[in-house]
PDB file of C-alpha atoms in Angstrom:
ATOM      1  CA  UNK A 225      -4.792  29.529  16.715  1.00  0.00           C
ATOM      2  CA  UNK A 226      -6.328  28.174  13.486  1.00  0.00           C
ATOM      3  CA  UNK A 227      -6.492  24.172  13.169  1.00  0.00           C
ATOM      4  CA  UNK A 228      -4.813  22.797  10.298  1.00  0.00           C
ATOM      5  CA  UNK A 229      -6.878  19.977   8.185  1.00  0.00           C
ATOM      6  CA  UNK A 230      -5.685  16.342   8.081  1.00  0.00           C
ATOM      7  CA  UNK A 231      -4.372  15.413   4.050  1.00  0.00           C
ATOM      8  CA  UNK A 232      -7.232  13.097   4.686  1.00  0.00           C
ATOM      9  CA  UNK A 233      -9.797  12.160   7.464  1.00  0.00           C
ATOM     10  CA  UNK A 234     -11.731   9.256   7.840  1.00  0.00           C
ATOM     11  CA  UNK A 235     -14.857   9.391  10.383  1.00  0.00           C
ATOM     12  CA  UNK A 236     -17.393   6.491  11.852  1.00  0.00           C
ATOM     13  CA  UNK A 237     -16.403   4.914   8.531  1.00  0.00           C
ATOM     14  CA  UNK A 238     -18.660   1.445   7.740  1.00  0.00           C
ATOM     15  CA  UNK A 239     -18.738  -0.440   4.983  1.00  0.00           C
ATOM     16  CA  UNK A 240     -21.443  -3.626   4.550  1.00  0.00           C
ATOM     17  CA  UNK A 241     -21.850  -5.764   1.299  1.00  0.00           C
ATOM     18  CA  UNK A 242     -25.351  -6.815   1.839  1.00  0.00           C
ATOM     19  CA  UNK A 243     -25.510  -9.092   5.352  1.00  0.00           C
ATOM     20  CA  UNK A 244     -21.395  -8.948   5.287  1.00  0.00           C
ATOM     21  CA  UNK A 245     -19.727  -6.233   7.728  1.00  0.00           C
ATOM     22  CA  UNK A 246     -16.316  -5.692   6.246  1.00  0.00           C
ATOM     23  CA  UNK A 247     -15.141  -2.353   8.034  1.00  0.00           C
ATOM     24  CA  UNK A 248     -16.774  -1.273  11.838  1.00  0.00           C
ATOM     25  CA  UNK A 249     -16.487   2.518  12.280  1.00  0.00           C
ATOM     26  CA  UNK A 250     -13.046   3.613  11.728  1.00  0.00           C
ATOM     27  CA  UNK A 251     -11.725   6.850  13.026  1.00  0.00           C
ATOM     28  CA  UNK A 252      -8.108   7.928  11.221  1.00  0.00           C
ATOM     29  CA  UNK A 253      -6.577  11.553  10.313  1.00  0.00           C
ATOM     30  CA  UNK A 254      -3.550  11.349   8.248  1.00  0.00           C
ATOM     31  CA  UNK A 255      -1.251  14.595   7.925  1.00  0.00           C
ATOM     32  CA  UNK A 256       0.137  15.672   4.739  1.00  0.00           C
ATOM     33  CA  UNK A 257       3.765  13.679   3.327  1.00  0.00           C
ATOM     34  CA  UNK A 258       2.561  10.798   5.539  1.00  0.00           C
ATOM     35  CA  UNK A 259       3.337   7.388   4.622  1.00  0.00           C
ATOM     36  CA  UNK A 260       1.010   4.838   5.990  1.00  0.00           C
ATOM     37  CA  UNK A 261       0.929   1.058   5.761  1.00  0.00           C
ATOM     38  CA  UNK A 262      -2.207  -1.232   6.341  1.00  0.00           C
ATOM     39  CA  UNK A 263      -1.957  -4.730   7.761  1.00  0.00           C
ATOM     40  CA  UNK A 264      -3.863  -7.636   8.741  1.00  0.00           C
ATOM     41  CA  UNK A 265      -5.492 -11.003   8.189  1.00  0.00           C
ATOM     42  CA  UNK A 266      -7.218 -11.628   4.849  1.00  0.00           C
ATOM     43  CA  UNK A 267     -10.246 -10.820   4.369  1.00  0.00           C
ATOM     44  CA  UNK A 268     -10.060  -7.998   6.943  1.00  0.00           C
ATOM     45  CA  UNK A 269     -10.984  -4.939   4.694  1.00  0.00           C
ATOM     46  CA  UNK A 270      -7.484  -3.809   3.834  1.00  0.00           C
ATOM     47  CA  UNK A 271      -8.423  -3.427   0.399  1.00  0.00           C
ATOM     48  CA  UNK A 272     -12.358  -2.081   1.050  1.00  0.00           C
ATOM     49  CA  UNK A 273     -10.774   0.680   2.653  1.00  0.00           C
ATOM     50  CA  UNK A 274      -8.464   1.533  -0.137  1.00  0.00           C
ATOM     51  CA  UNK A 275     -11.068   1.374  -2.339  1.00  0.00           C
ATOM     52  CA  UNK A 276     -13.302   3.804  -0.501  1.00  0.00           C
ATOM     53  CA  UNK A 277     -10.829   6.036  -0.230  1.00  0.00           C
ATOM     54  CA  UNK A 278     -10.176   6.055  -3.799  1.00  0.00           C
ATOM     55  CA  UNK A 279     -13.827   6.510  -4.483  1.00  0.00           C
ATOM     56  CA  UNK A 280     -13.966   3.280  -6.235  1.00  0.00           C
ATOM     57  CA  UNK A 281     -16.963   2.316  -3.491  1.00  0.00           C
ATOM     58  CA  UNK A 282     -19.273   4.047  -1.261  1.00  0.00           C
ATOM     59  CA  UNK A 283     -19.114   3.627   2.215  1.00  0.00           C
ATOM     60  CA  UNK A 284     -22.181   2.480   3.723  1.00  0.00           C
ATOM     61  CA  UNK A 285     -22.047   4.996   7.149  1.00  0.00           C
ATOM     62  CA  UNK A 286     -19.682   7.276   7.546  1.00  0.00           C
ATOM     63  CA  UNK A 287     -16.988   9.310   5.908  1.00  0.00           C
ATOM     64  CA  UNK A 288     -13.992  10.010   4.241  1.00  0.00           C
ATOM     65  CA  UNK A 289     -12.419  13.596   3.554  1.00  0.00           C
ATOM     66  CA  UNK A 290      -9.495  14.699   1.397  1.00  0.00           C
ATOM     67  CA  UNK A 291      -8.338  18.020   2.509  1.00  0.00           C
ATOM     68  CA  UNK A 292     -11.729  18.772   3.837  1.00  0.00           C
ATOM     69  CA  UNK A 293     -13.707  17.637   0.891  1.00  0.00           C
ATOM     70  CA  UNK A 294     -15.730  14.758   0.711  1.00  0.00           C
ATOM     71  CA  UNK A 295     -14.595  11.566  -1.061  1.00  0.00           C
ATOM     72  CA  UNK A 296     -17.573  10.726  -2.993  1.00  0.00           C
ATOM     73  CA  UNK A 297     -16.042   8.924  -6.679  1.00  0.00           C
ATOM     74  CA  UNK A 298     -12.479   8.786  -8.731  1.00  0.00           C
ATOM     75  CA  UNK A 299     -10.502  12.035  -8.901  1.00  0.00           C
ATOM     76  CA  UNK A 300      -7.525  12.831 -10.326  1.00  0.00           C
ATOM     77  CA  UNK A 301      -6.107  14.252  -6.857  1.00  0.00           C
ATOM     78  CA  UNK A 302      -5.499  10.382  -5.998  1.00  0.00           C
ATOM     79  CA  UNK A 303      -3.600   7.936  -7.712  1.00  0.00           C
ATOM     80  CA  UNK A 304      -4.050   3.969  -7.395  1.00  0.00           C
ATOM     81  CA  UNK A 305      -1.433   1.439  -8.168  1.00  0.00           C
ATOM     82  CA  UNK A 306      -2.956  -2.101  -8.231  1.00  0.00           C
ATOM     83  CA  UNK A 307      -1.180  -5.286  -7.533  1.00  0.00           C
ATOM     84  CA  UNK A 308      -1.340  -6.304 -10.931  1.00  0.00           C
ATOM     85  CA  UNK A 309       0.055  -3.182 -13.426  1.00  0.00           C
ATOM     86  CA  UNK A 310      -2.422  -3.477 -16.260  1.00  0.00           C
ATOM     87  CA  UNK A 311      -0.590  -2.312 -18.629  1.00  0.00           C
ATOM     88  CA  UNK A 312      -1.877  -1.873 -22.104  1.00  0.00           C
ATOM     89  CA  UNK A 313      -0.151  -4.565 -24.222  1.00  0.00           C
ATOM     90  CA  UNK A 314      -0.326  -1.939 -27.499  1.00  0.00           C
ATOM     91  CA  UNK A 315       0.931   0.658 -25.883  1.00  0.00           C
ATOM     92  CA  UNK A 316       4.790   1.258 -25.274  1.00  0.00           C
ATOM     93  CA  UNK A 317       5.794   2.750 -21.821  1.00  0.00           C
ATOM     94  CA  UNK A 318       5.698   6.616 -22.426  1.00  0.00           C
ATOM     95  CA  UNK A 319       2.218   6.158 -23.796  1.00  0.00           C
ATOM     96  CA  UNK A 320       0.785   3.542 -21.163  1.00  0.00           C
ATOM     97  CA  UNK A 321       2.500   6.221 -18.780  1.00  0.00           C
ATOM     98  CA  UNK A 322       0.287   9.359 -20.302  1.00  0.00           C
ATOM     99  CA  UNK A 323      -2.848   7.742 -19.623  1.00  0.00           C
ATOM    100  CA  UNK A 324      -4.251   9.973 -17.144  1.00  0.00           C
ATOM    101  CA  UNK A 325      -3.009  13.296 -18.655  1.00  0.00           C
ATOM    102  CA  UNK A 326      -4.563  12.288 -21.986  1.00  0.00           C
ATOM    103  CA  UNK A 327      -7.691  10.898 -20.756  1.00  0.00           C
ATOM    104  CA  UNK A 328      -7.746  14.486 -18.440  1.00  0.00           C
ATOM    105  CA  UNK A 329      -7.197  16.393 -21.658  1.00  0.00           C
ATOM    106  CA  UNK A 330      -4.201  18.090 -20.852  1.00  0.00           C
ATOM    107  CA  UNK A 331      -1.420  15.970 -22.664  1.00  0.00           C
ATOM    108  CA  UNK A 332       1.223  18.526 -23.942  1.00  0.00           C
ATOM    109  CA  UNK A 333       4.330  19.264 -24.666  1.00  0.00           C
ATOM    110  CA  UNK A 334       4.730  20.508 -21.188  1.00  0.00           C
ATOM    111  CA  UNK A 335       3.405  17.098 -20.151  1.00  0.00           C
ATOM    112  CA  UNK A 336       5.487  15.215 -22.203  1.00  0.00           C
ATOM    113  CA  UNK A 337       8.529  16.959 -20.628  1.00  0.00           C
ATOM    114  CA  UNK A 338       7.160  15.948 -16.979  1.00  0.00           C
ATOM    115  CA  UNK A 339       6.310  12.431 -17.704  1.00  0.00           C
ATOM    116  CA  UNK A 340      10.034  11.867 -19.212  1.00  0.00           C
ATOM    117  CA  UNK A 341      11.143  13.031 -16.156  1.00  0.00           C
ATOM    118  CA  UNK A 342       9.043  10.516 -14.049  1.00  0.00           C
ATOM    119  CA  UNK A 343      10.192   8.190 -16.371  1.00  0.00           C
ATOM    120  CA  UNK A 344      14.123   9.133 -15.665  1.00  0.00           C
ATOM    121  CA  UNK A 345      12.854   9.283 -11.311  1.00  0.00           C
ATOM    122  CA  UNK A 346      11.533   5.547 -11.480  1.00  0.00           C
ATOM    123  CA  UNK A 347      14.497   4.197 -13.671  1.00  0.00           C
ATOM    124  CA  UNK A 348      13.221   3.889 -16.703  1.00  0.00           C
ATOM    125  CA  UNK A 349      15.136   6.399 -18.536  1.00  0.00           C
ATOM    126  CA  UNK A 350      15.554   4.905 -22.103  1.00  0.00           C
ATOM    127  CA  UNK A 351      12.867   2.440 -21.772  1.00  0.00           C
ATOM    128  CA  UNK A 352      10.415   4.674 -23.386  1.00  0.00           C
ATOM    129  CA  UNK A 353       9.670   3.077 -26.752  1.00  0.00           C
ATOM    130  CA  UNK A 354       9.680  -0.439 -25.006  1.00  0.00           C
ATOM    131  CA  UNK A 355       6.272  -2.779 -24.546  1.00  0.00           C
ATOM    132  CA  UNK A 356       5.016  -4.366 -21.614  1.00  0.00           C
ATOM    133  CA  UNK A 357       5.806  -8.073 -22.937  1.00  0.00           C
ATOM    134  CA  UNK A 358       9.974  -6.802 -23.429  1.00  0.00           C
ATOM    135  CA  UNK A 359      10.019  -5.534 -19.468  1.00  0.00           C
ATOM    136  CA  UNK A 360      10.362  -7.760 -16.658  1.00  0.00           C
ATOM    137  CA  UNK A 361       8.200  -7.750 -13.481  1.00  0.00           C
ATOM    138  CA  UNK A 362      10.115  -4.870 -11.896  1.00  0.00           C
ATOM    139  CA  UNK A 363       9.972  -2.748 -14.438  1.00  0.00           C
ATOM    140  CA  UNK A 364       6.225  -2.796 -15.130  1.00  0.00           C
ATOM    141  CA  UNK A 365       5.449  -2.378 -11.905  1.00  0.00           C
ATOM    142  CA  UNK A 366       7.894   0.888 -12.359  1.00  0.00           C
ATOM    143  CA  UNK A 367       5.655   1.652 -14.781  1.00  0.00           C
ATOM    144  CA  UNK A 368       2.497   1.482 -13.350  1.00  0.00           C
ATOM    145  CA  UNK A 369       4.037   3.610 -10.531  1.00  0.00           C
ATOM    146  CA  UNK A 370       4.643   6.674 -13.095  1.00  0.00           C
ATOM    147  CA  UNK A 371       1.644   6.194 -14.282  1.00  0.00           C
ATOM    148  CA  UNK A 372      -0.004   6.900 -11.131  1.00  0.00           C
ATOM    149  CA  UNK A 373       2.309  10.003 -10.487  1.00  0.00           C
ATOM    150  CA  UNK A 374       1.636  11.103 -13.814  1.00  0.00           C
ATOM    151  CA  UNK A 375      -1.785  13.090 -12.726  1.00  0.00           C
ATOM    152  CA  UNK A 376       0.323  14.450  -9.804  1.00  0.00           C
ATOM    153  CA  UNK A 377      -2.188  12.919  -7.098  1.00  0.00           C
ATOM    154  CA  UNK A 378      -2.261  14.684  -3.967  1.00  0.00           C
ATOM    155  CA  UNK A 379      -2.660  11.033  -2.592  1.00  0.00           C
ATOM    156  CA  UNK A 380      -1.382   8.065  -3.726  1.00  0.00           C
ATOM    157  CA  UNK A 381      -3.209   4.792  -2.751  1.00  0.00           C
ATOM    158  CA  UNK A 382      -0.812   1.327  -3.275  1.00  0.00           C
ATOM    159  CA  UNK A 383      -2.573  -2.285  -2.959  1.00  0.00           C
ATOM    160  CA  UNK A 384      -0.153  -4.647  -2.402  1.00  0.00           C
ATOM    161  CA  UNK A 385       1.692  -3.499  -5.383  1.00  0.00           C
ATOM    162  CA  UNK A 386       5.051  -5.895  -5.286  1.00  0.00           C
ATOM    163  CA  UNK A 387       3.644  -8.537  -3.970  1.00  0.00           C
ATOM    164  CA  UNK A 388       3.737 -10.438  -7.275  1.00  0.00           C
ATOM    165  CA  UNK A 389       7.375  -9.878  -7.646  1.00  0.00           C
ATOM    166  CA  UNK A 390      10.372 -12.823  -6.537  1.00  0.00           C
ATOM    167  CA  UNK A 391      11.588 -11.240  -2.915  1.00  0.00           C
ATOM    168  CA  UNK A 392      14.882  -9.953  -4.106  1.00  0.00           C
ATOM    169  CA  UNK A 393      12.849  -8.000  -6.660  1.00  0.00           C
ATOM    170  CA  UNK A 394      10.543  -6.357  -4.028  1.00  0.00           C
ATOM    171  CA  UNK A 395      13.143  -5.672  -1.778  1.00  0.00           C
ATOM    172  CA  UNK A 396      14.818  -3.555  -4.484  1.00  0.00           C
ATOM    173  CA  UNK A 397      11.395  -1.866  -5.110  1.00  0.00           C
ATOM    174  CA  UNK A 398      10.920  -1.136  -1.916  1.00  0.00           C
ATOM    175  CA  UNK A 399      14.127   0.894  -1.705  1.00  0.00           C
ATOM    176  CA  UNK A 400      13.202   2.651  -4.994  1.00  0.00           C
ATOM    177  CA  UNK A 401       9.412   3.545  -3.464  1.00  0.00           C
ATOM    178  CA  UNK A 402      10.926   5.071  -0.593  1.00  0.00           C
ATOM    179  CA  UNK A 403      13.775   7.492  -2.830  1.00  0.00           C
ATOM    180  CA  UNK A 404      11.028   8.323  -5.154  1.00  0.00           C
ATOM    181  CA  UNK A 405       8.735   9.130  -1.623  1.00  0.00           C
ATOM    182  CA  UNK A 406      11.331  11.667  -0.387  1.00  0.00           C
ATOM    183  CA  UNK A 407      12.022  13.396  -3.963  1.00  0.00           C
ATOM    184  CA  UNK A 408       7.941  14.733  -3.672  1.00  0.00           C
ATOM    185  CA  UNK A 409       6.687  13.445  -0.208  1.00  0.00           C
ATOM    186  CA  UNK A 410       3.324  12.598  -1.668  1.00  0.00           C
ATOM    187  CA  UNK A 411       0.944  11.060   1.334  1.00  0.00           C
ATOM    188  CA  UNK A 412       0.907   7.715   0.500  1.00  0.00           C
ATOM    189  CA  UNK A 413      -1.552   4.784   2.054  1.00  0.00           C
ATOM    190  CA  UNK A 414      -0.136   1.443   1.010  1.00  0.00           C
ATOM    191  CA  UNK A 415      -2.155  -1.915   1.741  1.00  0.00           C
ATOM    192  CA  UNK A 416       0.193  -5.319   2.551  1.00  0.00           C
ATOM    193  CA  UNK A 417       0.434  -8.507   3.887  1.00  0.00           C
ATOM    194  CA  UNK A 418       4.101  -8.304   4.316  1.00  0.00           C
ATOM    195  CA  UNK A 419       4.960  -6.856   7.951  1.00  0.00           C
ATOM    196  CA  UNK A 420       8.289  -5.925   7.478  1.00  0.00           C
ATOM    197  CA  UNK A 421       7.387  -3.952   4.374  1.00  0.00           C
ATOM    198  CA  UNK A 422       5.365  -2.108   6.615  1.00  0.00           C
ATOM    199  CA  UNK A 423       7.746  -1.298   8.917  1.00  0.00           C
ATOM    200  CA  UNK A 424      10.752  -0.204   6.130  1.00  0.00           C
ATOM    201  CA  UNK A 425       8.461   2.005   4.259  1.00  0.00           C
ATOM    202  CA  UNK A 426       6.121   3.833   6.510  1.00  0.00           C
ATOM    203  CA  UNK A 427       5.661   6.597   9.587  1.00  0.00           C
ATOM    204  CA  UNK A 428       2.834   4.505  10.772  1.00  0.00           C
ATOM    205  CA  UNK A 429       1.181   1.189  10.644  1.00  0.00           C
ATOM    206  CA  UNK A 430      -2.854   0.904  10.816  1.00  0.00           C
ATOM    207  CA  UNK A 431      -3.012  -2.794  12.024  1.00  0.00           C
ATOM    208  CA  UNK A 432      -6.634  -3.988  10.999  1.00  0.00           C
ATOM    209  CA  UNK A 433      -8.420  -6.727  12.784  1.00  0.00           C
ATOM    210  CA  UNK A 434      -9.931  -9.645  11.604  1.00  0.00           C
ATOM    211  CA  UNK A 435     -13.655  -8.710   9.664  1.00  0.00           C
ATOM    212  CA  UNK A 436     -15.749  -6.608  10.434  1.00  0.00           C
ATOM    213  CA  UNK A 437     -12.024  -4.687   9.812  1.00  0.00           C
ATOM    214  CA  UNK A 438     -11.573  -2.449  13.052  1.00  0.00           C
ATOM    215  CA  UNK A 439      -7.898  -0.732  13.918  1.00  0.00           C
ATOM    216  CA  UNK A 440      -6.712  -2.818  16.577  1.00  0.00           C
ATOM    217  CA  UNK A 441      -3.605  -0.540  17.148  1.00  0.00           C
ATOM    218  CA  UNK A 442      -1.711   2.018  15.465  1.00  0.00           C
ATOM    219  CA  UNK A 443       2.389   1.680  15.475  1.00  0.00           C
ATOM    220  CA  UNK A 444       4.474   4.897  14.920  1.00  0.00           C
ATOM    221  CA  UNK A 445       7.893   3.942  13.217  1.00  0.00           C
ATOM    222  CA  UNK A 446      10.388   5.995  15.030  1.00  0.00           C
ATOM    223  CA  UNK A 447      13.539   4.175  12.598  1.00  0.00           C
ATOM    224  CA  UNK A 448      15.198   7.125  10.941  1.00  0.00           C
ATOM    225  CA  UNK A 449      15.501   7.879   7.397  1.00  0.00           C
ATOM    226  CA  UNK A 450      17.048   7.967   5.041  1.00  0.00           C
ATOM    227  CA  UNK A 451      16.366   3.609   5.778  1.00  0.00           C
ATOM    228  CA  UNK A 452      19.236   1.264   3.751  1.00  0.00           C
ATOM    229  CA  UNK A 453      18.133  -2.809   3.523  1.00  0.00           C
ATOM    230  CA  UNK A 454      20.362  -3.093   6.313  1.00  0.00           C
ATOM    231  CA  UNK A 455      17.847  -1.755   8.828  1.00  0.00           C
ATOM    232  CA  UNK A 456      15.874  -4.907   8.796  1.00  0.00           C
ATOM    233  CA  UNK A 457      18.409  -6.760  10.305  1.00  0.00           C
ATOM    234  CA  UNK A 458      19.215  -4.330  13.579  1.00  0.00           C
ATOM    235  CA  UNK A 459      17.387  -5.300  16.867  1.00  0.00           C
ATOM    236  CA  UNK A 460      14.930  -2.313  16.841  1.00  0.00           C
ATOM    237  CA  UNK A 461      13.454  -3.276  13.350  1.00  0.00           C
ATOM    238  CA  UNK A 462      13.004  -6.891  14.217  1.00  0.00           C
ATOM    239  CA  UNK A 463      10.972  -5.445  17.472  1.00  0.00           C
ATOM    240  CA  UNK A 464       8.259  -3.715  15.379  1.00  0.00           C
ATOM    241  CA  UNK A 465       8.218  -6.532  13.366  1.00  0.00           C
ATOM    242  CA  UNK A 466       7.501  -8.934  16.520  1.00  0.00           C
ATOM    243  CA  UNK A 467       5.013  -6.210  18.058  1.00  0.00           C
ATOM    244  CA  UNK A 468       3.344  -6.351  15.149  1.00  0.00           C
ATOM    245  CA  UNK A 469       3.145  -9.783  14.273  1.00  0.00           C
ATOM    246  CA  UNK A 470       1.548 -10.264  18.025  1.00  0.00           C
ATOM    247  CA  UNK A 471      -1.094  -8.296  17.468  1.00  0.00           C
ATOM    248  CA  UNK A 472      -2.456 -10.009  14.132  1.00  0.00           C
ATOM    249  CA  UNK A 473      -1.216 -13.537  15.263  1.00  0.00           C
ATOM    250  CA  UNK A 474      -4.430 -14.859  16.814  1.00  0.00           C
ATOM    251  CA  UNK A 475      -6.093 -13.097  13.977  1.00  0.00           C
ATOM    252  CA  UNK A 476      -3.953 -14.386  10.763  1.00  0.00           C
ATOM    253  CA  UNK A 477      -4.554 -18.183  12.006  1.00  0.00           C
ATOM    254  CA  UNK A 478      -8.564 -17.739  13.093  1.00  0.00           C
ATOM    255  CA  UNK A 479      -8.373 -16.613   9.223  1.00  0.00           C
ATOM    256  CA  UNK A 480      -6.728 -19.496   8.196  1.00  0.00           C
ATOM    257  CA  UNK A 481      -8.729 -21.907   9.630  1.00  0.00           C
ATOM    258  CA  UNK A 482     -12.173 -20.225   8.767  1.00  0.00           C
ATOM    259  CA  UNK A 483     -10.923 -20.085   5.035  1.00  0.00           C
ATOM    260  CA  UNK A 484      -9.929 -23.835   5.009  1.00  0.00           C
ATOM    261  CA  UNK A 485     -12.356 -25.219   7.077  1.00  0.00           C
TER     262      UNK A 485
END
């Protein structure tokens, strides 16, 4: 029987910034339409790894793959959504959205037709001839998640992307990630610090240790989908939530300390 190829596999992977170990050897496959969350303490690589991943730095041992290839810089078969949107102030929404097609060289008509439509899947139908400074929080972040989609990424790569917005605002978004996830079941790796995010959105949960960032444990999310708001309030939600939490809890407060000592 032939094996089939993780979406993306991550081997012995080590990351130092000069004396500083940030990641220890970590060992991951992730299968294609996977959505997978990463949590722990600050400072524990979270966001090292993403970057990695999205070629944005070089690991210092080991290696990542993307459907057997090696990650070596930025391609256009992953897409990155930030925390912050960075959205370009002279730019309406349909243009900041047709960055990546237009920097690619292969804005179109076609393209045009495709990026209305990702406009229409993230809510933003009619919004196209707006700027940045006339949408609120929400909606920029809407944006920036179009953009991304926009270069149809084979992976898309989320760092802590609501976690500027008020909570009723990212609970909202949260609900909208996960309908737009099912429309195209892209394999998504979102980075938070929020543990019940985790748990709503994702099949699994890499919980990082505290630096050098290690995977302590990795939690399957057996909650069925499609998941309403109301999940996080039933018994088996609130478990993962308290499994979780128990694993990072030394962790989280050694961090604490350290950083305000």
């Amino acid at each position: 029987m032939l094996s089939v190829l993780p979406k993306l596999r991550v081997q012995g992977l080590s990351k130092h910034f000069k004396s500083l170990e940030v990641l220890r050897n970590i060992d991951v496959d992730i299968q294609k339409g996977e959505f997978i969350s990463i949590v722990g303490p600050s400072g524990c690589g979270k966001t090292t790894f993403l970057r990695i991943i999205g070629g944005l730095e070089q690991a210092t041992s080991g290696q990542a793959m993307l459907d057997g290839r090696v990650i070596k810089e930025p391609g256009s078969d992953r897409g990155f959504v930030f925390q912050q949107d960075n959205l370009l102030p002279w730019r309406d929404v349909l243009s900041n959205t047709e960055i990546g097609p237009e920097i690619g060289g292969y804005r179109n008509s076609d393209q045009r037709k495709k990026t209305m439509s990702l406009l229409k899947l993230v809510g933003l139908d009619g919004f196209e001839s707006y700027f940045p400074r006339q949408l609120s929080g929400g909606m920029r972040q809407r944006v920036n998640l179009a953009r991304a989609l926009a270069v149809d990424p084979d992976l898309l790569l989320m760092d802590e992307p609501f976690s500027a917005l008020d909570s009723q605002t990212r609970e909202i978004m949260q609900t909208e990630l996960l309908r737009i996830w099912e429309k195209g079941r892209k394999t998504v790796l979102f980075v938070t610090h929020q543990i019940d995010e985790a748990v709503y959105l994702s099949d699994r949960i890499f919980v990082f240790a505290r630096r050098p960032g290690q995977i302590h444990e990795i939690v399957k999310v057996d909650l069925p989908r499609p998941r309403p708001l109301s999940l996080k309030r039933t018994p088996e939600f609130v478990a993962y939530v308290d499994h979780i939490w128990k694993l990072i809890e030394d962790d989280v407060r050694a961090s604490v300390l350290f950083e305000h000592a």
